[in-house]
PDB file of C-alpha atoms in Angstrom:
ATOM      1  CA  LEU A   1     113.303  91.915  99.966  1.00  0.00           C
ATOM      2  CA  LEU A   2     110.175  93.852 100.992  1.00  0.00           C
ATOM      3  CA  LEU A   3     109.747  94.543 104.686  1.00  0.00           C
ATOM      4  CA  ALA A   4     107.285  96.047 106.738  1.00  0.00           C
ATOM      5  CA  GLU A   5     108.385  97.651 110.215  1.00  0.00           C
ATOM      6  CA  ILE A   6     106.697  98.070 113.375  1.00  0.00           C
ATOM      7  CA  ALA A   7     108.502 100.502 115.789  1.00  0.00           C
ATOM      8  CA  LEU A   8     107.650  99.720 119.565  1.00  0.00           C
ATOM      9  CA  SER A   9     108.567 102.576 122.229  1.00  0.00           C
ATOM     10  CA  PRO A  10     109.881 102.976 124.482  1.00  0.00           C
ATOM     11  CA  PRO A  11     112.703 101.472 124.179  1.00  0.00           C
ATOM     12  CA  ALA A  12     112.348 101.508 120.279  1.00  0.00           C
ATOM     13  CA  ARG A  13     112.438  97.998 119.118  1.00  0.00           C
ATOM     14  CA  ALA A  14     111.941  96.998 115.366  1.00  0.00           C
ATOM     15  CA  ARG A  15     110.153  93.728 113.806  1.00  0.00           C
ATOM     16  CA  ARG A  16     110.856  92.897 110.228  1.00  0.00           C
ATOM     17  CA  ASP A  17     107.976  91.213 108.511  1.00  0.00           C
ATOM     18  CA  ALA A  18     109.281  89.581 105.478  1.00  0.00           C
ATOM     19  CA  VAL A  19     106.387  89.980 102.943  1.00  0.00           C
ATOM     20  CA  HIS A  20     107.386  89.231  99.534  1.00  0.00           C
ATOM     21  CA  ARG A  21     110.837  88.350  97.871  1.00  0.00           C
ATOM     22  CA  ARG A  22     112.263  90.944  95.642  1.00  0.00           C
ATOM     23  CA  SER A  23     113.137  88.534  92.969  1.00  0.00           C
ATOM     24  CA  LEU A  24     109.555  87.905  92.474  1.00  0.00           C
ATOM     25  CA  ILE A  25     108.057  91.408  92.348  1.00  0.00           C
ATOM     26  CA  HIS A  26     111.341  93.281  91.259  1.00  0.00           C
ATOM     27  CA  ASP A  27     110.600  96.114  93.907  1.00  0.00           C
ATOM     28  CA  ARG A  28     113.429  97.778  95.840  1.00  0.00           C
ATOM     29  CA  LEU A  29     111.593  99.256  98.755  1.00  0.00           C
ATOM     30  CA  VAL A  30     114.130  98.472 101.141  1.00  0.00           C
ATOM     31  CA  ASN A  31     117.740  98.348 100.502  1.00  0.00           C
ATOM     32  CA  GLU A  32     119.040  94.873 101.513  1.00  0.00           C
ATOM     33  CA  ASP A  33     122.447  96.393 102.390  1.00  0.00           C
ATOM     34  CA  MET A  34     120.553  98.666 105.013  1.00  0.00           C
ATOM     35  CA  LEU A  35     119.016  95.566 106.526  1.00  0.00           C
ATOM     36  CA  TRP A  36     122.292  93.893 107.080  1.00  0.00           C
ATOM     37  CA  GLN A  37     123.775  97.092 108.643  1.00  0.00           C
ATOM     38  CA  SER A  38     120.917  97.509 110.885  1.00  0.00           C
ATOM     39  CA  GLU A  39     121.048  93.861 112.202  1.00  0.00           C
ATOM     40  CA  ALA A  40     121.943  94.879 115.707  1.00  0.00           C
ATOM     41  CA  ASP A  41     118.530  96.788 116.025  1.00  0.00           C
ATOM     42  CA  ILE A  42     116.354  93.857 114.876  1.00  0.00           C
ATOM     43  CA  ASP A  43     115.272  91.625 117.701  1.00  0.00           C
ATOM     44  CA  LEU A  44     112.654  89.575 115.895  1.00  0.00           C
ATOM     45  CA  ILE A  45     111.923  88.670 112.509  1.00  0.00           C
ATOM     46  CA  VAL A  46     108.463  87.420 111.469  1.00  0.00           C
ATOM     47  CA  VAL A  47     107.935  85.526 108.104  1.00  0.00           C
ATOM     48  CA  VAL A  48     104.824  84.784 106.197  1.00  0.00           C
ATOM     49  CA  ALA A  49     106.275  81.840 104.521  1.00  0.00           C
ATOM     50  CA  ARG A  50     108.449  78.951 105.943  1.00  0.00           C
ATOM     51  CA  SER A  51     110.519  78.926 102.701  1.00  0.00           C
ATOM     52  CA  MET A  52     111.645  82.393 103.817  1.00  0.00           C
ATOM     53  CA  LEU A  53     113.379  81.228 107.125  1.00  0.00           C
ATOM     54  CA  PRO A  54     116.602  80.103 105.482  1.00  0.00           C
ATOM     55  CA  HIS A  55     117.025  83.819 104.121  1.00  0.00           C
ATOM     56  CA  PHE A  56     117.636  84.928 107.591  1.00  0.00           C
ATOM     57  CA  GLU A  57     119.683  82.105 109.124  1.00  0.00           C
ATOM     58  CA  ALA A  58     122.624  84.572 109.756  1.00  0.00           C
ATOM     59  CA  PHE A  59     120.484  86.742 112.038  1.00  0.00           C
ATOM     60  CA  SER A  60     120.913  86.051 115.746  1.00  0.00           C
ATOM     61  CA  CYS A  61     117.576  87.112 116.819  1.00  0.00           C
ATOM     62  CA  PRO A  62     114.461  84.989 117.020  1.00  0.00           C
ATOM     63  CA  LYS A  63     112.559  84.135 113.924  1.00  0.00           C
ATOM     64  CA  LEU A  64     108.939  83.288 113.710  1.00  0.00           C
ATOM     65  CA  PHE A  65     106.484  81.915 110.979  1.00  0.00           C
ATOM     66  CA  ILE A  66     103.156  83.633 111.276  1.00  0.00           C
ATOM     67  CA  PRO A  67     101.033  83.186 107.984  1.00  0.00           C
ATOM     68  CA  HIS A  68      98.371  85.601 106.672  1.00  0.00           C
ATOM     69  CA  GLY A  69      95.204  85.584 108.087  1.00  0.00           C
ATOM     70  CA  VAL A  70      91.728  85.970 106.001  1.00  0.00           C
ATOM     71  CA  ASP A  71      88.515  88.059 106.894  1.00  0.00           C
ATOM     72  CA  THR A  72      86.457  85.151 108.206  1.00  0.00           C
ATOM     73  CA  ALA A  73      83.259  87.203 108.844  1.00  0.00           C
ATOM     74  CA  LEU A  74      83.282  88.400 105.158  1.00  0.00           C
ATOM     75  CA  LEU A  75      84.123  84.891 103.737  1.00  0.00           C
ATOM     76  CA  ASN A  76      81.431  83.393 105.693  1.00  0.00           C
ATOM     77  CA  GLN A  77      78.491  85.838 104.656  1.00  0.00           C
ATOM     78  CA  ALA A  78      76.089  84.379 102.161  1.00  0.00           C
ATOM     79  CA  THR A  79      76.154  85.888  98.732  1.00  0.00           C
ATOM     80  CA  ASP A  80      73.881  85.212  95.704  1.00  0.00           C
ATOM     81  CA  ASN A  81      75.312  83.345  92.832  1.00  0.00           C
ATOM     82  CA  PRO A  82      76.911  85.827  90.059  1.00  0.00           C
ATOM     83  CA  TYR A  83      77.237  82.947  87.640  1.00  0.00           C
ATOM     84  CA  ALA A  84      75.068  82.795  84.553  1.00  0.00           C
ATOM     85  CA  THR A  85      76.435  79.239  83.391  1.00  0.00           C
ATOM     86  CA  LYS A  86      76.340  75.921  85.376  1.00  0.00           C
ATOM     87  CA  ARG A  87      80.066  75.095  85.732  1.00  0.00           C
ATOM     88  CA  ASN A  88      82.526  77.782  86.632  1.00  0.00           C
ATOM     89  CA  ALA A  89      86.276  78.038  87.730  1.00  0.00           C
ATOM     90  CA  VAL A  90      87.735  81.353  89.088  1.00  0.00           C
ATOM     91  CA  THR A  91      91.155  82.877  89.482  1.00  0.00           C
ATOM     92  CA  VAL A  92      91.855  86.349  90.971  1.00  0.00           C
ATOM     93  CA  GLY A  93      94.911  88.716  90.828  1.00  0.00           C
ATOM     94  CA  SER A  94      97.697  89.427  88.547  1.00  0.00           C
ATOM     95  CA  MET A  95     100.960  88.178  90.371  1.00  0.00           C
ATOM     96  CA  LEU A  96     102.903  85.885  88.002  1.00  0.00           C
ATOM     97  CA  PHE A  97      99.856  85.304  86.027  1.00  0.00           C
ATOM     98  CA  ASP A  98     100.164  82.393  83.739  1.00  0.00           C
ATOM     99  CA  ALA A  99      97.826  82.951  80.921  1.00  0.00           C
ATOM    100  CA  GLY A 100      98.797  79.808  79.214  1.00  0.00           C
ATOM    101  CA  ALA A 101      97.530  77.653  82.009  1.00  0.00           C
ATOM    102  CA  ILE A 102      94.066  79.264  81.803  1.00  0.00           C
ATOM    103  CA  ARG A 103      94.169  79.031  78.036  1.00  0.00           C
ATOM    104  CA  THR A 104      95.228  75.342  78.412  1.00  0.00           C
ATOM    105  CA  LEU A 105      92.032  74.624  80.795  1.00  0.00           C
ATOM    106  CA  ALA A 106      89.555  76.515  78.777  1.00  0.00           C
ATOM    107  CA  LEU A 107      90.390  74.398  75.676  1.00  0.00           C
ATOM    108  CA  ALA A 108      90.506  71.145  77.527  1.00  0.00           C
ATOM    109  CA  ARG A 109      87.298  71.733  79.313  1.00  0.00           C
ATOM    110  CA  PRO A 110      84.837  73.757  77.080  1.00  0.00           C
ATOM    111  CA  GLU A 111      81.895  72.918  79.115  1.00  0.00           C
ATOM    112  CA  PHE A 112      83.180  75.157  81.921  1.00  0.00           C
ATOM    113  CA  THR A 113      83.324  79.008  81.939  1.00  0.00           C
ATOM    114  CA  PHE A 114      86.604  80.223  83.295  1.00  0.00           C
ATOM    115  CA  HIS A 115      86.653  83.717  85.200  1.00  0.00           C
ATOM    116  CA  THR A 116      89.619  85.838  85.667  1.00  0.00           C
ATOM    117  CA  ILE A 117      89.204  88.880  88.100  1.00  0.00           C
ATOM    118  CA  GLY A 118      91.854  91.631  87.885  1.00  0.00           C
ATOM    119  CA  SER A 119      94.303  89.467  85.801  1.00  0.00           C
ATOM    120  CA  PRO A 120      96.261  90.634  83.010  1.00  0.00           C
ATOM    121  CA  LYS A 121      94.121  90.773  79.698  1.00  0.00           C
ATOM    122  CA  SER A 122      94.967  88.206  77.244  1.00  0.00           C
ATOM    123  CA  VAL A 123      93.648  86.340  74.215  1.00  0.00           C
ATOM    124  CA  PHE A 124      91.688  83.365  75.328  1.00  0.00           C
ATOM    125  CA  PRO A 125      88.918  81.070  74.102  1.00  0.00           C
ATOM    126  CA  THR A 126      85.508  82.173  74.123  1.00  0.00           C
ATOM    127  CA  ASN A 127      84.512  80.242  77.277  1.00  0.00           C
ATOM    128  CA  VAL A 128      86.889  82.795  79.553  1.00  0.00           C
ATOM    129  CA  ILE A 129      85.358  85.796  80.652  1.00  0.00           C
ATOM    130  CA  GLN A 130      87.952  88.632  81.839  1.00  0.00           C
ATOM    131  CA  HIS A 131      86.676  90.687  84.648  1.00  0.00           C
ATOM    132  CA  ASP A 132      88.214  94.070  85.768  1.00  0.00           C
ATOM    133  CA  GLU A 133      89.634  94.049  89.290  1.00  0.00           C
ATOM    134  CA  MET A 134      86.839  94.692  91.803  1.00  0.00           C
ATOM    135  CA  PRO A 135      86.789  95.159  95.456  1.00  0.00           C
ATOM    136  CA  PHE A 136      86.950  91.958  97.386  1.00  0.00           C
ATOM    137  CA  ALA A 137      83.408  92.082  98.685  1.00  0.00           C
ATOM    138  CA  GLN A 138      82.213  91.884  94.963  1.00  0.00           C
ATOM    139  CA  THR A 139      84.861  89.131  94.126  1.00  0.00           C
ATOM    140  CA  LEU A 140      83.764  86.912  96.827  1.00  0.00           C
ATOM    141  CA  PRO A 141      80.516  85.601  95.285  1.00  0.00           C
ATOM    142  CA  TYR A 142      82.751  84.251  92.494  1.00  0.00           C
ATOM    143  CA  LEU A 143      84.824  82.329  94.872  1.00  0.00           C
ATOM    144  CA  GLN A 144      81.841  81.009  97.115  1.00  0.00           C
ATOM    145  CA  HIS A 145      79.965  79.755  94.141  1.00  0.00           C
ATOM    146  CA  ALA A 146      82.704  78.465  91.957  1.00  0.00           C
ATOM    147  CA  ASP A 147      83.391  74.816  91.274  1.00  0.00           C
ATOM    148  CA  VAL A 148      87.165  75.029  91.367  1.00  0.00           C
ATOM    149  CA  GLY A 149      89.461  77.953  92.264  1.00  0.00           C
ATOM    150  CA  ILE A 150      92.684  78.339  90.284  1.00  0.00           C
ATOM    151  CA  ALA A 151      95.980  80.090  91.210  1.00  0.00           C
ATOM    152  CA  ALA A 152      97.953  79.963  87.949  1.00  0.00           C
ATOM    153  CA  TYR A 153     101.194  81.119  89.011  1.00  0.00           C
ATOM    154  CA  GLN A 154     104.262  81.106  86.582  1.00  0.00           C
ATOM    155  CA  ARG A 155     107.586  79.514  87.724  1.00  0.00           C
ATOM    156  CA  ALA A 156     109.950  82.024  89.227  1.00  0.00           C
ATOM    157  CA  ALA A 157     112.854  82.062  91.671  1.00  0.00           C
ATOM    158  CA  ALA A 158     111.738  81.692  95.239  1.00  0.00           C
ATOM    159  CA  ALA A 159     108.352  81.130  94.333  1.00  0.00           C
ATOM    160  CA  ALA A 160     107.835  78.538  96.738  1.00  0.00           C
ATOM    161  CA  TYR A 161     106.971  80.863  99.430  1.00  0.00           C
ATOM    162  CA  LEU A 162     103.616  81.112  97.716  1.00  0.00           C
ATOM    163  CA  ALA A 163     102.601  77.846  99.214  1.00  0.00           C
ATOM    164  CA  ASP A 164     102.294  79.840 102.526  1.00  0.00           C
ATOM    165  CA  SER A 165     101.550  83.195 101.521  1.00  0.00           C
ATOM    166  CA  SER A 166      99.041  83.185  98.483  1.00  0.00           C
ATOM    167  CA  LEU A 167      96.052  85.072  99.793  1.00  0.00           C
ATOM    168  CA  LYS A 168      93.818  83.752  97.175  1.00  0.00           C
ATOM    169  CA  LEU A 169      94.844  80.185  98.017  1.00  0.00           C
ATOM    170  CA  LEU A 170      94.123  80.886 101.605  1.00  0.00           C
ATOM    171  CA  GLN A 171      90.901  82.320 100.796  1.00  0.00           C
ATOM    172  CA  TYR A 172      89.977  79.009  98.774  1.00  0.00           C
ATOM    173  CA  LYS A 173      91.064  77.025 101.765  1.00  0.00           C
ATOM    174  CA  ALA A 174      88.843  78.965 104.260  1.00  0.00           C
ATOM    175  CA  ILE A 175      85.665  78.249 102.015  1.00  0.00           C
ATOM    176  CA  GLY A 176      86.682  74.878 101.108  1.00  0.00           C
ATOM    177  CA  LEU A 177      86.944  75.516  97.365  1.00  0.00           C
ATOM    178  CA  PRO A 178      89.357  73.081  95.848  1.00  0.00           C
ATOM    179  CA  ALA A 179      92.220  74.634  94.262  1.00  0.00           C
ATOM    180  CA  VAL A 180      94.412  74.026  90.974  1.00  0.00           C
ATOM    181  CA  CYS A 181      98.042  75.614  91.453  1.00  0.00           C
ATOM    182  CA  PRO A 182     101.469  74.848  90.383  1.00  0.00           C
ATOM    183  CA  ASP A 183     103.398  72.290  92.321  1.00  0.00           C
ATOM    184  CA  PHE A 184     105.502  74.736  94.194  1.00  0.00           C
ATOM    185  CA  ALA A 185     102.463  76.454  95.632  1.00  0.00           C
ATOM    186  CA  VAL A 186     100.795  73.177  97.138  1.00  0.00           C
ATOM    187  CA  GLY A 187     102.787  72.800 100.010  1.00  0.00           C
ATOM    188  CA  ASP A 188     100.946  70.844 102.829  1.00  0.00           C
ATOM    189  CA  HIS A 189      97.798  72.520 102.454  1.00  0.00           C
ATOM    190  CA  ALA A 190      94.427  70.361 101.836  1.00  0.00           C
ATOM    191  CA  LEU A 191      92.364  70.570  98.770  1.00  0.00           C
ATOM    192  CA  ARG A 192      95.200  71.894  96.500  1.00  0.00           C
ATOM    193  CA  PHE A 193      96.072  70.013  93.469  1.00  0.00           C
ATOM    194  CA  GLY A 194      99.401  70.571  91.999  1.00  0.00           C
ATOM    195  CA  TYR A 195     100.972  70.463  88.311  1.00  0.00           C
ATOM    196  CA  ARG A 196     104.294  71.532  86.738  1.00  0.00           C
ATOM    197  CA  PRO A 197     103.921  74.741  84.826  1.00  0.00           C
ATOM    198  CA  ASP A 198     104.129  74.200  80.892  1.00  0.00           C
ATOM    199  CA  HIS A 199     103.033  70.509  81.261  1.00  0.00           C
ATOM    200  CA  PRO A 200      99.502  71.020  79.856  1.00  0.00           C
ATOM    201  CA  GLN A 201      98.380  67.320  80.576  1.00  0.00           C
ATOM    202  CA  GLU A 202      99.302  67.798  84.424  1.00  0.00           C
ATOM    203  CA  ILE A 203      97.374  71.060  84.460  1.00  0.00           C
ATOM    204  CA  VAL A 204      94.237  69.403  83.006  1.00  0.00           C
ATOM    205  CA  GLU A 205      94.890  66.401  85.363  1.00  0.00           C
ATOM    206  CA  ALA A 206      95.146  68.749  88.452  1.00  0.00           C
ATOM    207  CA  PHE A 207      91.844  70.398  87.403  1.00  0.00           C
ATOM    208  CA  ASP A 208      89.818  67.212  87.229  1.00  0.00           C
ATOM    209  CA  GLN A 209      91.219  66.093  90.675  1.00  0.00           C
ATOM    210  CA  ALA A 210      90.208  69.350  92.013  1.00  0.00           C
ATOM    211  CA  LEU A 211      86.668  69.229  90.454  1.00  0.00           C
ATOM    212  CA  ASN A 212      86.164  65.650  92.039  1.00  0.00           C
ATOM    213  CA  ALA A 213      87.423  66.467  95.498  1.00  0.00           C
ATOM    214  CA  GLY A 214      84.461  68.156  96.810  1.00  0.00           C
ATOM    215  CA  ARG A 215      84.214  71.254  99.061  1.00  0.00           C
ATOM    216  CA  SER A 216      85.619  71.125 102.607  1.00  0.00           C
ATOM    217  CA  PRO A 217      86.149  74.500 104.514  1.00  0.00           C
ATOM    218  CA  VAL A 218      89.209  74.491 106.602  1.00  0.00           C
ATOM    219  CA  ALA A 219      89.146  76.652 109.967  1.00  0.00           C
ATOM    220  CA  SER A 220      91.575  79.684 109.307  1.00  0.00           C
ATOM    221  CA  LYS A 221      92.866  82.482 111.327  1.00  0.00           C
ATOM    222  CA  ASP A 222      91.375  85.803 111.132  1.00  0.00           C
ATOM    223  CA  TRP A 223      93.468  88.888 110.608  1.00  0.00           C
ATOM    224  CA  SER A 224      92.734  90.055 114.172  1.00  0.00           C
ATOM    225  CA  ASP A 225      94.121  86.785 115.204  1.00  0.00           C
ATOM    226  CA  VAL A 226      97.223  87.457 113.376  1.00  0.00           C
ATOM    227  CA  ALA A 227      97.567  90.812 114.618  1.00  0.00           C
ATOM    228  CA  ALA A 228      97.306  89.584 118.174  1.00  0.00           C
ATOM    229  CA  ARG A 229      99.938  86.945 117.469  1.00  0.00           C
ATOM    230  CA  LEU A 230     102.081  89.574 116.099  1.00  0.00           C
ATOM    231  CA  VAL A 231     101.846  91.952 119.039  1.00  0.00           C
ATOM    232  CA  GLU A 232     102.255  89.033 121.505  1.00  0.00           C
ATOM    233  CA  ALA A 233     105.571  87.994 119.600  1.00  0.00           C
ATOM    234  CA  SER A 234     106.858  91.750 119.625  1.00  0.00           C
ATOM    235  CA  LEU A 235     106.209  92.221 123.368  1.00  0.00           C
ATOM    236  CA  GLY A 236     107.969  88.872 123.973  1.00  0.00           C
TER     237      GLY A 236
END
C-alpha cells in the first residue's frame, strides 16, 4: 500500500491517503506491518477510490472517499488542433498499458489514427503513432481534439480502484471526451464504455459506442477544491 502522510501539529495527527494498491504497482514505499502497528496514531483515512474502503474496515477511525481533482483552468483553455488526420483516438500513460487493445482497435478501425502518449513502445499497425512522454500542457490538445479517449488497462488484482482514481479517465470526463476502458474501470461514471480485456469484439464495440456518444463535459472538482476538502476533513 502506498501512502501519503500529512502531519498536523500541535498536537501531531496523521492522515493516511491511500493512493495506489501495492499489488498493482509493486512498490513497497511503506511497510504494511508498520501501518497496522501505528493504527493508534491514525485518526482519519482518506481513500481516492471507493473500492479501497474495505481494506481499512478493521481501523476504528473515520474513513472518507475524496477523489482526485483535475486542473480545470488548464483543461478549459483553448488549444490548436495537433492532428494531421481527420479521425483520431488517444491514450496517455504507461500504467498497466494493454498494447493488445490498441492493436485490436487499430486493425479494426483503419480509418482512425491512434495516438499513444508516454506509453510503452510496441509493434503496432501503421495507423498508430507513438509519442514520447510530454508535459501535460502539451498533451492537452491531443485530448481536447480527439474523437475518443482510451484507457487501455490490463486486468490486475484490485484494478477496480481505477474506476475512481484513473486521472486520464477523470480528465476525459471533465472535457466530455467519450472513453473506452475495461469493464472494471467504468464504475458509475458517464461517457465510459467498457469491455472485457482479451475480448476483441467487445473492445471494438465499446469504441464504436464511444464514437457515437457525442461530447458532454461533466463538472469536475479542481485540485484546489480537493485540497480544501482534505484540510477540512483533517481538522475535523
